[in-house]
């Protein structure tokens, strides 16, 4: 569909599928590839261009597939390679592309490489991972902590050494310093690309190159992500990956920019860098450091959220490109964060859709947002399944301290489980889905809405998000009420015009006036002329 245009990925709309909970075709309680195949028409009809599958590879599922035991095998719970081939062909037949999750900062401890590596110090796979001797007192080599609680090192008695895991102890970090490991990864990437897969979303890509001295955190920086991310060889590794693999395919690449700040982004995605096409940041993600499970951060205000978008647009400029999102499998539902599922489900879900699909960047929709799915309500800790939650519960000694209620309240705000519940499929017409569909069609008609500049009209306004999108030939105006109250927005004089057309909204069409009255969560999209 986009093959004539080398920048097709800038105009694409990505839809993220978390296979475990997307659609369960055989009623065994686990979503599967057949379930996705059965919904391909639904996805095509929605109008999305690229399907991103969260990991669908063989895995013991300590971290729901982000712990991969065999990169070239399909998870039996999800189906077979034949099912995968059918899914890929089915997506292609419908004009959609399919990208996979490339999780190569770490593997599962059940991966053959790690099973070999842990056998002996001279095993040929030993150096595929990061091993260090214990300190004289038996303690870990340094004070680094895992993102999933506790030390980032686990002792393996068999060879009397610690191995590094920035995530769970069942997710040992791969040693990218080792050229043989890198070649194995490139070979695996070619395996999928040669099958016809259209690219990769790259898990925690900024973590591949490690801080080389393995020293303790500097004073005052305990637990600071910046200390591990963007290591000294990261760009060399990504340029090598590009040269060895990516440049030979017309594929899409999006890096998960965990630890990448706005000013660093163009080092990954600048046009001449020959690394990645786009990156997505964590600046508006829900903070989930371990202590947040007892003390969650307040939600971002609208002004803060706008500031983050503006900062990234400015940092990328005309050089790099980003992937934008409001929700994914690592965040609670956007409807529960910024919308109002109880009173204004349709209005607020549609308003959030409007922003995501009219901001600058390649949007990723998260499965179920088009169905108006909100957070769950957990009443017991045992209902949560995420490894991060379980580890935090133990490490923080929640039960021992009698803090279950406080912990549960935090989980009801920040846990990843919210986004991982099975989708509530229903065959009845769905107004939110229809809204998404129309908005996607609209976006595709306009070069300003895809590639144009984005100018925020009132960065400090905490109730209304208003901005223009502009290309050489078009100008659009988006005005959204982020609240459940009526709001008034005064249009700046330079945008007063006799000639405007209402193009989209979640209430009845209304002409553009210099003073815009907005109903609860109202979204308005106008095209301006003259
Ligand atoms: C980021 C993924 O999105 C998340 O789900 C996972 O737990 C970590 N990386 C570790 O792979």
CSV table of C-alpha atoms in Angstrom, one decimal, residues 18-314:
chain,number,residue,atom,x,y,z
A,18,UNK,CA,-0.9,-8.5,23.0
A,19,UNK,CA,-1.6,-12.0,21.8
A,20,UNK,CA,-2.3,-13.5,25.2
A,21,UNK,CA,-5.4,-11.3,25.7
A,22,UNK,CA,-6.5,-10.2,22.2
A,23,UNK,CA,-8.8,-13.0,21.1
A,24,UNK,CA,-9.0,-16.6,22.3
A,25,UNK,CA,-10.2,-18.8,19.5
A,26,UNK,CA,-10.3,-22.1,21.3
A,27,UNK,CA,-11.7,-21.0,24.7
A,28,UNK,CA,-8.7,-22.3,26.6
A,29,UNK,CA,-8.3,-19.0,28.4
A,30,UNK,CA,-5.3,-17.8,26.4
A,31,UNK,CA,-5.5,-15.6,23.3
A,32,UNK,CA,-3.9,-17.1,20.2
A,33,UNK,CA,-2.8,-16.6,16.6
A,34,UNK,CA,-6.0,-18.1,15.2
A,35,UNK,CA,-7.9,-15.5,17.3
A,36,UNK,CA,-5.9,-12.8,15.5
A,37,UNK,CA,-6.5,-14.4,12.1
A,38,UNK,CA,-10.2,-14.4,12.9
A,39,UNK,CA,-10.1,-10.6,13.6
A,40,UNK,CA,-8.1,-9.6,10.5
A,41,UNK,CA,-11.2,-8.2,8.8
A,42,UNK,CA,-12.0,-6.3,11.9
A,43,UNK,CA,-8.6,-4.7,11.9
A,44,UNK,CA,-8.6,-4.0,8.2
A,45,UNK,CA,-12.0,-2.4,8.5
A,46,UNK,CA,-10.6,-0.2,11.3
A,47,UNK,CA,-8.1,1.1,8.9
A,48,UNK,CA,-4.8,0.4,10.6
A,49,UNK,CA,-1.8,-0.3,8.5
A,50,UNK,CA,0.6,-2.2,10.7
A,51,UNK,CA,0.0,-4.8,13.3
A,52,UNK,CA,2.6,-5.0,16.1
A,53,UNK,CA,2.5,-8.3,17.9
A,54,UNK,CA,3.9,-8.4,21.4
A,55,UNK,CA,6.2,-11.5,21.7
A,56,UNK,CA,4.7,-14.7,20.3
A,57,UNK,CA,7.8,-16.9,20.7
A,58,UNK,CA,8.5,-19.9,22.9
A,59,UNK,CA,8.7,-18.7,26.4
A,60,UNK,CA,8.1,-19.9,30.0
A,61,UNK,CA,6.1,-16.6,30.4
A,62,UNK,CA,7.7,-15.3,33.5
A,63,UNK,CA,7.2,-11.9,31.9
A,64,UNK,CA,4.5,-12.9,29.4
A,65,UNK,CA,6.8,-13.7,26.5
A,66,UNK,CA,9.3,-10.9,27.1
A,67,UNK,CA,11.5,-13.8,28.3
A,68,UNK,CA,12.2,-15.7,25.1
A,69,UNK,CA,13.4,-19.3,25.2
A,70,UNK,CA,13.5,-19.8,21.4
A,71,UNK,CA,13.5,-16.8,19.1
A,72,UNK,CA,12.5,-18.9,16.1
A,73,UNK,CA,9.7,-20.9,17.5
A,74,UNK,CA,6.1,-19.9,18.1
A,75,UNK,CA,4.7,-20.2,21.7
A,76,UNK,CA,2.6,-23.4,21.7
A,77,UNK,CA,-0.2,-21.6,23.7
A,78,UNK,CA,-0.6,-19.3,20.7
A,79,UNK,CA,-0.4,-21.9,18.0
A,80,UNK,CA,2.1,-23.1,15.4
A,81,UNK,CA,4.4,-21.7,12.7
A,82,UNK,CA,1.8,-22.7,10.2
A,83,UNK,CA,-0.7,-20.4,12.0
A,84,UNK,CA,1.9,-17.7,12.0
A,85,UNK,CA,2.4,-18.0,8.3
A,86,UNK,CA,-1.3,-17.8,7.8
A,87,UNK,CA,-1.6,-14.7,9.9
A,88,UNK,CA,1.2,-13.0,8.0
A,89,UNK,CA,-0.3,-13.9,4.6
A,90,UNK,CA,-3.7,-12.8,5.9
A,91,UNK,CA,-2.4,-9.5,7.0
A,92,UNK,CA,-0.6,-8.9,3.7
A,93,UNK,CA,-3.7,-9.9,1.6
A,94,UNK,CA,-5.6,-7.2,3.4
A,95,UNK,CA,-2.9,-4.6,2.8
A,96,UNK,CA,-1.6,-4.6,6.4
A,97,UNK,CA,1.9,-5.1,7.5
A,98,UNK,CA,3.0,-7.2,10.5
A,99,UNK,CA,5.9,-6.3,12.8
A,100,UNK,CA,7.4,-8.5,15.6
A,101,UNK,CA,8.8,-7.7,19.0
A,102,UNK,CA,12.5,-7.9,19.1
A,103,UNK,CA,13.5,-8.7,22.6
A,104,UNK,CA,17.3,-8.9,22.6
A,105,UNK,CA,18.5,-7.1,25.7
A,106,UNK,CA,17.9,-10.4,27.5
A,107,UNK,CA,16.6,-13.9,26.8
A,108,UNK,CA,14.9,-16.3,29.1
A,109,UNK,CA,17.0,-18.3,31.4
A,110,UNK,CA,15.5,-21.3,29.7
A,111,UNK,CA,17.1,-20.3,26.4
A,112,UNK,CA,19.5,-22.9,25.1
A,113,UNK,CA,22.3,-20.3,25.1
A,114,UNK,CA,21.8,-19.6,28.8
A,115,UNK,CA,21.4,-23.3,29.7
A,116,UNK,CA,24.8,-23.9,28.0
A,117,UNK,CA,26.4,-20.7,29.4
A,118,UNK,CA,25.7,-21.6,33.0
A,119,UNK,CA,27.3,-25.1,32.7
A,120,UNK,CA,31.0,-24.0,32.8
A,121,UNK,CA,33.2,-21.0,32.6
A,122,UNK,CA,34.7,-22.3,29.3
A,123,UNK,CA,31.4,-23.1,27.6
A,124,UNK,CA,31.3,-21.6,24.1
A,125,UNK,CA,28.1,-19.7,25.1
A,126,UNK,CA,29.4,-18.4,28.4
A,127,UNK,CA,30.2,-15.0,27.0
A,128,UNK,CA,26.8,-14.6,25.5
A,129,UNK,CA,25.8,-13.4,29.0
A,130,UNK,CA,27.3,-11.1,31.6
A,131,UNK,CA,29.0,-12.9,34.4
A,132,UNK,CA,31.0,-11.4,37.2
A,133,UNK,CA,32.6,-12.9,40.4
A,134,UNK,CA,31.2,-12.2,43.8
A,135,UNK,CA,32.8,-9.5,46.0
A,136,UNK,CA,35.1,-10.9,48.7
A,137,UNK,CA,32.2,-11.0,51.1
A,138,UNK,CA,30.0,-12.9,48.6
A,139,UNK,CA,27.9,-9.9,47.8
A,140,UNK,CA,27.0,-9.0,44.1
A,141,UNK,CA,29.5,-7.3,41.9
A,142,UNK,CA,27.8,-3.9,42.3
A,143,UNK,CA,24.7,-2.3,43.8
A,144,UNK,CA,22.6,-2.2,40.6
A,145,UNK,CA,19.0,-3.0,41.0
A,146,UNK,CA,16.6,-4.8,38.7
A,147,UNK,CA,13.5,-3.0,37.2
A,148,UNK,CA,11.6,-5.9,38.6
A,149,UNK,CA,12.8,-5.6,42.2
A,150,UNK,CA,15.9,-6.6,44.1
A,151,UNK,CA,19.5,-6.8,42.9
A,152,UNK,CA,20.2,-7.0,39.2
A,153,UNK,CA,22.5,-9.9,39.9
A,154,UNK,CA,21.8,-13.5,40.7
A,155,UNK,CA,24.3,-15.9,42.0
A,156,UNK,CA,24.7,-19.2,40.1
A,157,UNK,CA,26.4,-21.7,42.3
A,158,UNK,CA,27.3,-24.1,39.6
A,159,UNK,CA,30.1,-21.8,38.3
A,160,UNK,CA,30.4,-19.6,41.4
A,161,UNK,CA,29.5,-16.4,39.6
A,162,UNK,CA,26.8,-13.8,39.4
A,163,UNK,CA,24.9,-13.0,36.1
A,164,UNK,CA,23.3,-9.7,35.3
A,165,UNK,CA,19.6,-9.3,34.8
A,166,UNK,CA,18.2,-5.8,34.5
A,167,UNK,CA,14.7,-7.3,34.6
A,168,UNK,CA,13.6,-10.5,36.4
A,169,UNK,CA,16.2,-13.1,37.4
A,170,UNK,CA,14.7,-15.4,34.7
A,171,UNK,CA,15.7,-12.7,32.1
A,172,UNK,CA,19.5,-12.8,31.9
A,173,UNK,CA,21.0,-9.9,30.0
A,174,UNK,CA,22.7,-10.8,26.7
A,175,UNK,CA,26.3,-9.6,26.2
A,176,UNK,CA,26.3,-7.4,23.2
A,177,UNK,CA,30.0,-6.9,23.5
A,178,UNK,CA,30.3,-10.4,22.0
A,179,UNK,CA,30.4,-10.3,18.2
A,180,UNK,CA,29.2,-13.9,17.9
A,181,UNK,CA,26.1,-13.1,19.9
A,182,UNK,CA,25.4,-10.1,17.7
A,183,UNK,CA,25.7,-12.3,14.6
A,184,UNK,CA,23.2,-14.8,16.1
A,185,UNK,CA,20.7,-12.0,16.6
A,186,UNK,CA,21.2,-10.7,13.1
A,187,UNK,CA,20.7,-14.2,11.7
A,188,UNK,CA,17.5,-14.5,13.7
A,189,UNK,CA,16.2,-11.1,12.4
A,190,UNK,CA,16.9,-12.2,8.8
A,191,UNK,CA,15.0,-15.4,9.5
A,192,UNK,CA,11.8,-13.4,10.2
A,193,UNK,CA,12.4,-10.8,7.6
A,194,UNK,CA,13.0,-13.4,4.9
A,195,UNK,CA,9.6,-14.9,5.9
A,196,UNK,CA,8.1,-11.6,5.0
A,197,UNK,CA,7.7,-9.9,8.3
A,198,UNK,CA,7.7,-6.2,7.9
A,199,UNK,CA,9.9,-5.0,10.7
A,200,UNK,CA,10.4,-4.9,14.5
A,201,UNK,CA,9.5,-3.0,17.6
A,202,UNK,CA,12.7,-3.2,19.6
A,203,UNK,CA,12.4,-3.8,23.3
A,204,UNK,CA,14.4,-1.6,25.7
A,205,UNK,CA,16.8,-0.9,22.9
A,206,UNK,CA,18.8,1.8,24.7
A,207,UNK,CA,20.0,-0.8,27.2
A,208,UNK,CA,22.0,-3.1,24.9
A,209,UNK,CA,25.3,-1.4,25.5
A,210,UNK,CA,26.2,-1.6,29.2
A,211,UNK,CA,28.1,0.8,31.4
A,212,UNK,CA,31.5,-0.6,30.9
A,213,UNK,CA,33.1,-0.3,34.3
A,214,UNK,CA,30.2,-2.0,36.1
A,215,UNK,CA,30.8,0.5,39.0
A,216,UNK,CA,28.2,1.2,41.7
A,217,UNK,CA,25.7,3.9,41.0
A,218,UNK,CA,27.3,7.3,41.4
A,219,UNK,CA,26.5,9.2,44.6
A,220,UNK,CA,22.9,10.3,44.7
A,221,UNK,CA,21.9,8.2,41.7
A,222,UNK,CA,20.9,5.0,43.2
A,223,UNK,CA,18.5,3.1,40.9
A,224,UNK,CA,18.8,5.8,38.2
A,225,UNK,CA,17.8,4.4,34.8
A,226,UNK,CA,20.0,6.9,33.0
A,227,UNK,CA,23.0,5.1,34.4
A,228,UNK,CA,22.4,2.0,32.4
A,229,UNK,CA,20.8,3.4,29.3
A,230,UNK,CA,22.5,4.8,26.2
A,231,UNK,CA,25.8,3.0,26.9
A,232,UNK,CA,28.9,3.9,25.0
A,233,UNK,CA,28.5,1.4,22.2
A,234,UNK,CA,24.8,1.6,21.6
A,235,UNK,CA,25.0,3.6,18.4
A,236,UNK,CA,27.8,1.4,17.0
A,237,UNK,CA,25.6,-1.7,17.7
A,238,UNK,CA,22.5,-0.2,16.0
A,239,UNK,CA,24.5,1.0,13.0
A,240,UNK,CA,25.9,-2.5,12.6
A,241,UNK,CA,22.5,-4.0,12.9
A,242,UNK,CA,21.3,-1.6,10.2
A,243,UNK,CA,24.2,-2.4,8.0
A,244,UNK,CA,24.0,-6.1,8.5
A,245,UNK,CA,20.2,-6.5,8.4
A,246,UNK,CA,17.8,-3.6,8.3
A,247,UNK,CA,19.1,-1.8,5.2
A,248,UNK,CA,18.5,-4.8,3.1
A,249,UNK,CA,14.7,-4.8,3.7
A,250,UNK,CA,11.9,-2.3,3.3
A,251,UNK,CA,11.0,-2.7,7.0
A,252,UNK,CA,9.7,-0.6,9.8
A,253,UNK,CA,11.8,-0.1,13.0
A,254,UNK,CA,10.6,1.4,16.2
A,255,UNK,CA,12.7,1.5,19.3
A,256,UNK,CA,11.3,1.3,22.7
A,257,UNK,CA,13.1,4.3,24.1
A,258,UNK,CA,13.2,3.4,27.8
A,259,UNK,CA,15.9,5.7,29.2
A,260,UNK,CA,16.2,7.9,26.1
A,261,UNK,CA,15.7,11.6,26.8
A,262,UNK,CA,14.3,14.0,24.1
A,263,UNK,CA,17.8,15.5,23.5
A,264,UNK,CA,19.2,12.1,22.8
A,265,UNK,CA,16.5,10.9,20.4
A,266,UNK,CA,17.9,12.1,17.1
A,267,UNK,CA,21.0,10.0,17.8
A,268,UNK,CA,18.8,7.0,17.3
A,269,UNK,CA,16.4,8.3,14.7
A,270,UNK,CA,18.1,11.2,12.9
A,271,UNK,CA,17.8,10.8,9.1
A,272,UNK,CA,21.5,10.2,8.5
A,273,UNK,CA,22.1,8.0,11.5
A,274,UNK,CA,21.3,4.7,9.8
A,275,UNK,CA,20.0,3.3,13.0
A,276,UNK,CA,16.2,3.3,13.6
A,277,UNK,CA,13.2,5.0,11.9
A,278,UNK,CA,11.4,6.0,15.1
A,279,UNK,CA,11.5,5.7,18.8
A,280,UNK,CA,8.9,6.1,21.6
A,281,UNK,CA,9.6,7.7,24.9
A,282,UNK,CA,8.5,7.1,28.5
A,283,UNK,CA,8.1,10.7,29.5
A,284,UNK,CA,4.4,10.4,29.9
A,285,UNK,CA,4.3,6.7,30.9
A,286,UNK,CA,3.1,5.9,34.4
A,287,UNK,CA,6.1,5.8,36.7
A,288,UNK,CA,6.4,2.3,38.1
A,289,UNK,CA,9.6,2.2,40.1
A,290,UNK,CA,9.2,-0.3,42.9
A,291,UNK,CA,8.4,2.3,45.6
A,292,UNK,CA,5.5,3.5,43.4
A,293,UNK,CA,3.6,0.4,44.4
A,294,UNK,CA,3.1,2.0,47.8
A,295,UNK,CA,3.3,5.6,46.7
A,296,UNK,CA,2.1,6.2,43.1
A,297,UNK,CA,3.0,9.4,41.4
A,298,UNK,CA,0.2,11.9,40.7
A,299,UNK,CA,-1.2,11.7,37.2
A,300,UNK,CA,0.3,14.2,34.7
A,301,UNK,CA,-1.6,17.4,34.3
A,302,UNK,CA,-2.7,18.4,30.8
A,303,UNK,CA,-0.2,21.2,30.8
A,304,UNK,CA,2.6,18.7,31.7
A,305,UNK,CA,1.4,16.3,29.0
A,306,UNK,CA,1.4,19.0,26.4
A,307,UNK,CA,4.8,20.1,27.5
A,308,UNK,CA,6.2,16.6,26.9
A,309,UNK,CA,4.7,16.5,23.4
A,310,UNK,CA,6.0,19.9,22.6
A,311,UNK,CA,9.5,19.1,24.0
A,312,UNK,CA,9.7,16.0,21.8
A,313,UNK,CA,8.5,17.7,18.7
A,314,UNK,CA,11.1,20.4,19.2
